[in-house]
Coordinates of C-alpha atoms in Angstrom, one line a residue:
M1 CA -0.4 14.7 16.8
K2 CA -1.8 11.3 15.7
A3 CA 0.0 9.6 12.8
I4 CA -3.1 9.8 10.6
H5 CA -3.3 13.6 11.2
R6 CA 0.3 14.0 10.2
I7 CA -0.4 12.0 7.0
I8 CA -3.4 14.3 6.2
E9 CA -1.3 17.4 6.8
R10 CA 1.5 16.0 4.6
A11 CA -1.1 15.2 1.8
R12 CA -2.5 18.7 2.1
S13 CA 0.9 20.2 1.7
S14 CA 1.3 18.8 -1.8
P15 CA -1.9 17.2 -3.2
R16 CA -1.7 14.6 -5.9
R17 CA -4.2 13.4 -8.6
I18 CA -6.0 10.3 -7.2
V19 CA -8.4 8.3 -9.4
L20 CA -11.4 6.5 -8.0
C21 CA -13.3 4.0 -10.2
E22 CA -16.3 3.1 -8.0
A23 CA -17.9 6.5 -7.9
E24 CA -21.5 5.2 -8.1
D25 CA -21.1 4.1 -4.5
P26 CA -22.1 6.8 -2.1
R27 CA -19.3 6.0 0.3
V28 CA -16.7 6.7 -2.4
L29 CA -18.5 9.9 -3.3
Q30 CA -18.5 11.0 0.3
G31 CA -14.8 10.2 0.8
A32 CA -14.0 12.0 -2.5
R33 CA -16.0 15.0 -1.4
R34 CA -14.2 15.3 1.9
A35 CA -10.8 14.8 0.2
T36 CA -11.6 17.6 -2.2
Q37 CA -13.0 19.9 0.5
E38 CA -10.0 19.4 2.8
G39 CA -7.6 19.9 -0.1
I40 CA -5.6 16.7 0.3
A41 CA -6.1 15.4 -3.3
R42 CA -7.3 16.3 -6.8
I43 CA -9.9 13.6 -7.4
V44 CA -10.7 12.0 -10.7
L45 CA -13.9 9.9 -10.8
V46 CA -13.8 7.2 -13.6
G47 CA -17.0 5.5 -14.8
D48 CA -20.3 6.2 -16.5
A49 CA -20.6 10.0 -16.1
A50 CA -24.4 10.0 -16.2
R51 CA -24.7 7.3 -13.5
I52 CA -22.1 9.0 -11.3
A53 CA -24.0 12.3 -11.6
D54 CA -27.2 10.6 -10.8
A55 CA -25.8 8.8 -7.7
A56 CA -24.3 12.1 -6.5
E57 CA -27.7 13.9 -6.9
R58 CA -29.6 11.1 -5.1
H59 CA -27.3 11.3 -2.1
G60 CA -26.9 15.1 -2.1
I61 CA -23.1 15.0 -2.8
A62 CA -21.7 17.9 -4.8
L63 CA -19.2 17.0 -7.5
D64 CA -17.6 20.5 -7.6
G65 CA -13.9 20.4 -7.9
M66 CA -13.8 16.8 -9.1
E67 CA -13.1 15.6 -12.6
L68 CA -15.3 13.0 -14.2
V69 CA -13.8 10.7 -16.9
D70 CA -16.1 8.3 -18.8
P71 CA -14.0 5.6 -20.5
A72 CA -16.6 5.2 -23.3
S73 CA -16.0 8.8 -24.5
A74 CA -12.5 9.5 -23.1
A75 CA -10.0 11.0 -25.5
Q76 CA -7.3 8.6 -24.2
R77 CA -9.3 5.5 -24.7
D78 CA -7.5 4.3 -27.8
R79 CA -4.1 5.2 -26.4
Y80 CA -4.8 3.2 -23.3
A81 CA -6.1 0.3 -25.3
Q82 CA -2.8 0.2 -27.2
Q83 CA -0.8 0.3 -23.9
W84 CA -2.9 -2.5 -22.5
L85 CA -2.5 -4.6 -25.7
A86 CA 1.3 -4.1 -25.5
L87 CA 1.4 -5.3 -21.9
R88 CA -0.7 -8.4 -22.5
Q89 CA -0.3 -9.4 -26.2
S90 CA 2.3 -12.0 -25.3
R91 CA -0.4 -13.6 -23.1
G92 CA -3.0 -13.8 -25.9
M93 CA -4.6 -10.4 -25.7
T94 CA -6.3 -9.3 -28.9
P95 CA -6.9 -5.7 -30.1
E96 CA -10.6 -6.3 -29.8
Q97 CA -10.3 -7.5 -26.2
A98 CA -8.1 -4.6 -25.3
Q99 CA -10.7 -2.1 -26.6
R100 CA -13.3 -3.9 -24.4
D101 CA -11.2 -4.1 -21.3
V102 CA -10.4 -0.4 -21.2
L103 CA -14.1 0.4 -20.9
A104 CA -14.0 -1.2 -17.4
P105 CA -13.4 1.6 -14.9
L106 CA -10.9 -0.5 -12.8
C107 CA -8.7 -1.2 -15.8
F108 CA -9.0 2.4 -17.1
A109 CA -8.1 3.9 -13.7
N110 CA -4.9 1.8 -13.4
L111 CA -4.0 2.7 -17.0
M112 CA -4.3 6.4 -16.0
V113 CA -1.7 5.8 -13.3
R114 CA 0.6 3.9 -15.6
A115 CA 0.4 6.6 -18.2
G116 CA 1.2 9.3 -15.6
D117 CA -2.3 10.9 -16.0
A118 CA -3.0 10.1 -12.3
D119 CA -0.6 9.7 -9.4
G120 CA -2.4 6.9 -7.6
S121 CA -5.5 4.7 -7.5
V122 CA -7.9 3.7 -4.8
A123 CA -10.5 0.9 -5.3
G124 CA -12.0 -2.1 -3.4
A125 CA -15.3 -0.7 -2.0
V126 CA -17.0 -2.7 -4.8
H127 CA -14.3 -4.8 -6.4
T128 CA -12.6 -7.8 -4.7
T129 CA -9.1 -7.6 -3.4
A130 CA -8.1 -10.1 -6.0
D131 CA -9.3 -7.9 -8.8
V132 CA -7.7 -4.8 -7.4
V133 CA -4.3 -6.4 -6.8
R134 CA -4.3 -8.2 -10.2
H135 CA -5.0 -5.0 -12.1
A136 CA -2.4 -3.1 -10.1
I137 CA 0.3 -5.6 -10.7
Q138 CA -0.5 -6.2 -14.4
I139 CA -0.9 -2.6 -15.3
I140 CA 1.1 -0.4 -12.9
G141 CA 3.7 -3.1 -12.3
I142 CA 6.2 -3.9 -9.6
A143 CA 8.8 -1.3 -8.6
P144 CA 12.3 -2.0 -9.9
S145 CA 13.7 -2.3 -6.4
F146 CA 11.3 -5.0 -5.4
R147 CA 10.4 -8.5 -6.6
L148 CA 6.8 -8.8 -5.3
V149 CA 3.9 -6.7 -4.1
S150 CA 2.8 -7.1 -0.5
S151 CA 0.5 -5.3 1.9
F152 CA 0.5 -3.5 5.2
F153 CA -1.8 -2.0 7.8
L154 CA -1.3 1.3 9.5
M155 CA -2.2 0.5 13.1
M156 CA -3.1 3.5 15.2
F157 CA -2.6 3.2 19.0
C158 CA -3.9 6.6 20.2
E159 CA -6.4 5.9 23.0
P160 CA -5.6 6.9 26.6
F161 CA -5.5 3.2 27.6
H162 CA -2.8 2.4 25.1
S163 CA 0.6 1.9 26.7
L164 CA 2.2 2.0 23.3
K165 CA 1.3 5.3 21.6
G166 CA 1.3 6.3 18.0
G167 CA 1.3 4.4 14.7
L168 CA 2.9 1.1 13.7
I169 CA 3.2 -0.7 10.4
F170 CA 2.0 -4.3 10.4
S171 CA 3.1 -6.4 7.3
D172 CA 2.1 -8.6 5.6
C173 CA -1.4 -9.1 6.9
G174 CA -3.4 -9.3 3.7
L175 CA -1.7 -10.7 0.6
V176 CA 1.4 -12.9 0.6
I177 CA 0.3 -16.2 2.3
D178 CA 3.6 -18.0 3.1
P179 CA 6.6 -16.0 2.0
D180 CA 10.0 -17.7 1.9
A181 CA 13.1 -16.0 3.3
E182 CA 13.7 -13.9 0.3
A183 CA 10.1 -12.8 0.0
L184 CA 9.9 -12.1 3.7
S185 CA 13.0 -9.8 3.4
E186 CA 11.3 -8.0 0.5
I187 CA 8.2 -7.4 2.7
A188 CA 10.4 -6.1 5.5
M189 CA 12.2 -3.6 3.3
A190 CA 8.9 -2.4 1.7
A191 CA 7.4 -2.1 5.2
A192 CA 10.4 0.0 6.3
D193 CA 9.9 2.3 3.4
S194 CA 6.2 2.6 4.3
A195 CA 7.1 3.6 7.8
Q196 CA 9.5 6.2 6.6
S197 CA 7.0 7.9 4.3
L198 CA 3.8 7.4 6.5
L199 CA 4.9 7.5 10.1
M200 CA 7.6 10.1 9.2
E201 CA 9.9 8.3 11.6
T202 CA 13.2 6.3 11.2
P203 CA 12.1 2.7 10.6
R204 CA 12.8 0.2 13.4
V205 CA 11.9 -3.3 12.1
A206 CA 11.1 -6.4 14.1
M207 CA 11.1 -9.7 12.3
L208 CA 8.6 -11.6 14.5
S209 CA 8.9 -15.2 15.5
F210 CA 8.2 -17.5 18.4
S211 CA 11.9 -17.4 19.0
T212 CA 14.3 -14.6 20.1
N213 CA 17.8 -14.7 18.8
G214 CA 17.7 -18.5 18.2
S215 CA 16.1 -19.4 21.5
A216 CA 14.1 -22.0 19.6
H217 CA 15.2 -24.3 16.7
H218 CA 12.8 -24.8 13.8
A219 CA 12.6 -24.2 10.1
A220 CA 10.2 -21.4 10.7
V221 CA 12.7 -19.6 12.8
D222 CA 15.5 -20.3 10.3
K223 CA 13.3 -18.6 7.6
V224 CA 13.0 -15.4 9.7
A225 CA 16.7 -15.4 10.6
A226 CA 17.7 -15.8 7.0
A227 CA 15.3 -13.0 5.9
T228 CA 16.8 -10.7 8.6
Q229 CA 20.3 -11.4 7.3
R230 CA 19.3 -10.6 3.8
V231 CA 17.8 -7.3 4.8
R232 CA 21.0 -6.4 6.8
A233 CA 23.1 -7.1 3.7
L234 CA 21.0 -5.0 1.4
R235 CA 20.1 -2.3 3.9
P236 CA 23.0 -2.1 6.3
D237 CA 21.7 1.3 7.8
L238 CA 18.3 -0.1 8.7
A239 CA 17.7 -1.0 12.4
I240 CA 16.3 -4.5 12.4
D241 CA 16.0 -7.3 14.9
G242 CA 15.2 -10.9 14.0
D243 CA 14.2 -13.5 15.0
V244 CA 12.5 -11.7 17.8
Q245 CA 9.3 -12.4 19.9
L246 CA 6.7 -9.6 20.1
D247 CA 7.4 -8.7 23.7
A248 CA 11.1 -8.1 23.0
A249 CA 10.1 -6.1 19.9
I250 CA 8.0 -3.5 21.7
V251 CA 9.0 -3.6 25.4
A252 CA 12.4 -2.1 26.1
E253 CA 13.0 -3.9 29.4
I254 CA 12.3 -7.3 27.8
A255 CA 14.5 -6.5 24.8
E256 CA 17.3 -5.6 27.2
R257 CA 17.0 -9.0 28.9
K258 CA 16.3 -11.2 25.9
L259 CA 18.3 -9.4 23.2
P260 CA 21.2 -7.3 24.6
A261 CA 22.6 -6.7 21.1
S262 CA 19.3 -5.4 19.8
Q263 CA 19.3 -2.7 17.1
V264 CA 15.7 -1.8 17.9
H265 CA 15.9 -1.8 21.7
G266 CA 12.2 -2.7 22.2
H267 CA 10.9 0.3 20.2
A268 CA 9.9 -1.3 16.9
N269 CA 7.5 0.7 14.7
V270 CA 7.4 -2.0 11.9
L271 CA 6.2 -5.5 12.8
V272 CA 6.9 -8.1 10.1
F273 CA 4.9 -11.3 10.5
P274 CA 6.3 -14.6 9.3
S275 CA 3.1 -15.5 7.4
L276 CA -0.2 -14.2 6.3
E277 CA -1.9 -16.4 8.9
A278 CA 0.1 -14.8 11.8
G279 CA -0.3 -11.3 10.3
N280 CA -4.0 -11.5 9.9
I281 CA -4.5 -12.8 13.4
G282 CA -2.1 -10.2 14.8
Y283 CA -3.8 -7.2 13.3
K284 CA -7.3 -8.4 14.2
L285 CA -6.2 -9.0 17.8
A286 CA -4.8 -5.5 18.0
E287 CA -7.9 -4.1 16.5
R288 CA -10.6 -6.1 18.2
L289 CA -9.1 -6.7 21.6
G290 CA -6.5 -3.9 21.8
G291 CA -8.7 -1.1 20.5
A292 CA -6.3 -0.1 17.7
V293 CA -7.6 1.6 14.5
A294 CA -6.6 -0.4 11.4
I295 CA -6.2 1.5 8.2
G296 CA -5.7 -0.8 5.2
P297 CA -4.7 -3.2 3.8
M298 CA -2.6 -1.0 1.5
L299 CA -0.2 -2.2 -1.1
Q300 CA 3.5 -1.7 -1.2
G301 CA 6.1 -2.6 -3.8
L302 CA 4.3 -1.1 -6.8
R303 CA 5.8 1.4 -9.3
R304 CA 3.1 3.9 -8.3
P305 CA 0.5 3.6 -5.5
A306 CA -2.7 1.7 -5.9
N307 CA -4.6 0.8 -2.8
D308 CA -7.2 -1.7 -1.8
L309 CA -10.3 -1.0 0.3
S310 CA -12.4 -3.4 2.3
R311 CA -15.9 -3.8 0.8
G312 CA -17.2 -3.0 4.3
C313 CA -15.3 0.3 4.4
S314 CA -16.8 3.6 5.5
A315 CA -16.5 7.0 3.8
D316 CA -14.0 7.9 6.5
D317 CA -11.9 4.8 5.6
I318 CA -11.9 5.9 2.0
F319 CA -10.8 9.4 2.9
H320 CA -7.9 8.1 5.0
V321 CA -6.8 5.7 2.3
I322 CA -6.8 8.6 -0.2
A323 CA -4.6 10.6 2.2
V324 CA -2.2 7.6 2.5
T325 CA -2.1 7.2 -1.3
V326 CA -1.2 10.9 -1.8
V327 CA 1.7 10.6 0.7
Q328 CA 2.8 7.4 -1.1
A329 CA 2.7 9.3 -4.4
Q330 CA 4.8 12.1 -2.9
A331 CA 7.4 9.5 -1.7
A332 CA 7.4 7.8 -5.2
D333 CA 8.1 11.2 -6.8
L334 CA 10.9 11.9 -4.4
E335 CA 12.4 8.5 -5.0
A336 CA 12.1 8.9 -8.8
G337 CA 13.8 12.3 -8.5
D338 CA 16.7 10.9 -6.5
A339 CA 17.1 8.1 -9.0
S340 CA 17.2 10.5 -11.9
A341 CA 19.8 12.7 -10.1
Q342 CA 22.0 9.6 -9.5
M343 CA 21.8 8.6 -13.1
A344 CA 22.9 12.1 -14.1
L345 CA 26.1 11.9 -12.1
P346 CA 29.3 11.2 -14.0
G347 CA 30.2 7.6 -14.2
M348 CA 26.6 6.4 -13.4
A349 CA 24.7 4.3 -15.9
G350 CA 21.4 2.7 -15.9
G351 CA 19.0 2.3 -13.0
P352 CA 18.1 -0.3 -10.4
A353 CA 18.0 -3.9 -11.6
T354 CA 14.6 -5.1 -12.4
G355 CA 13.6 -7.9 -10.1
T356 CA 11.7 -11.0 -10.9
T357 CA 8.2 -11.7 -9.5
S358 CA 7.8 -13.8 -6.5
S359 CA 5.7 -17.0 -6.7
G360 CA 2.1 -16.6 -6.0
A361 CA -1.1 -16.5 -8.1
T362 CA -1.7 -12.8 -7.6
Q363 CA 1.8 -11.9 -8.8
S364 CA 1.4 -12.9 -12.4

């Protein structure tokens, strides 16, 4: 079974409430309709209710089974405005501005997730990536176990001509431009968690470089090696190789020659790129020349899932991202339950330490 089919089946097994804030777009309505019909999510459409209904009628899309929430008349409008004010007052937010901001569907949708009134958010068919990411970070916030938000692509290699079959996680290909060693280690750990929840496989991480096990000497190699060591210290049970070249990461025979002490043995299912430049080139090469299907970019490292769409996305793309968001929400619920159980044990106090935010304009 293809990885995306497993994700859809996992989503269907326990649907979550996913909020969409661009529901005047017919692609969003079509993706939401399919998600509702296939039972993978409980869809909430946020926006001007009359305009959403008009768009649905014009495009022949039934809204049965979906909830419409208009920020202008929503019962939770004042409560959300107070929450938004509390989050941003130290940065100059006024009560009047907070009341205006919550009328914007993107802001309102993320506040729904923060308040627990929705389990995840999907946007980006109309809004820019910068807007989607900024709202997610400012409103939903960074997970306590991470210090920054990054992104990943789920890459599907399922065609007969693919020698490497199945799904891989590529990270970071869409957000963090030039991570230092600490940020790169955070990306690697978040990507491993994404592989665990979405591929439903034990993560096997390759920290990519132009060097394998110190075969080249350069500051760029040192960064990857240092990031790998930090991951090993924090996640000693995680299989990870680094620094490692791509061929040694995904070809067992080459790994055996180049890296005899490998933990991954040429079977990586998580590829962590040393920079956004490398990651963006890498996923597009795999997609355009290698015939892989790229789903994403999706966000990782948030308290609750909020995912970005390409403004060139199709209705099928939106359906797939909804499915991924549901599975991420399931994983977040499981993690929260485990954390609560640990805190309840005798002698345990407090939760994970809250991390600081990495540098970068989108992380403020």
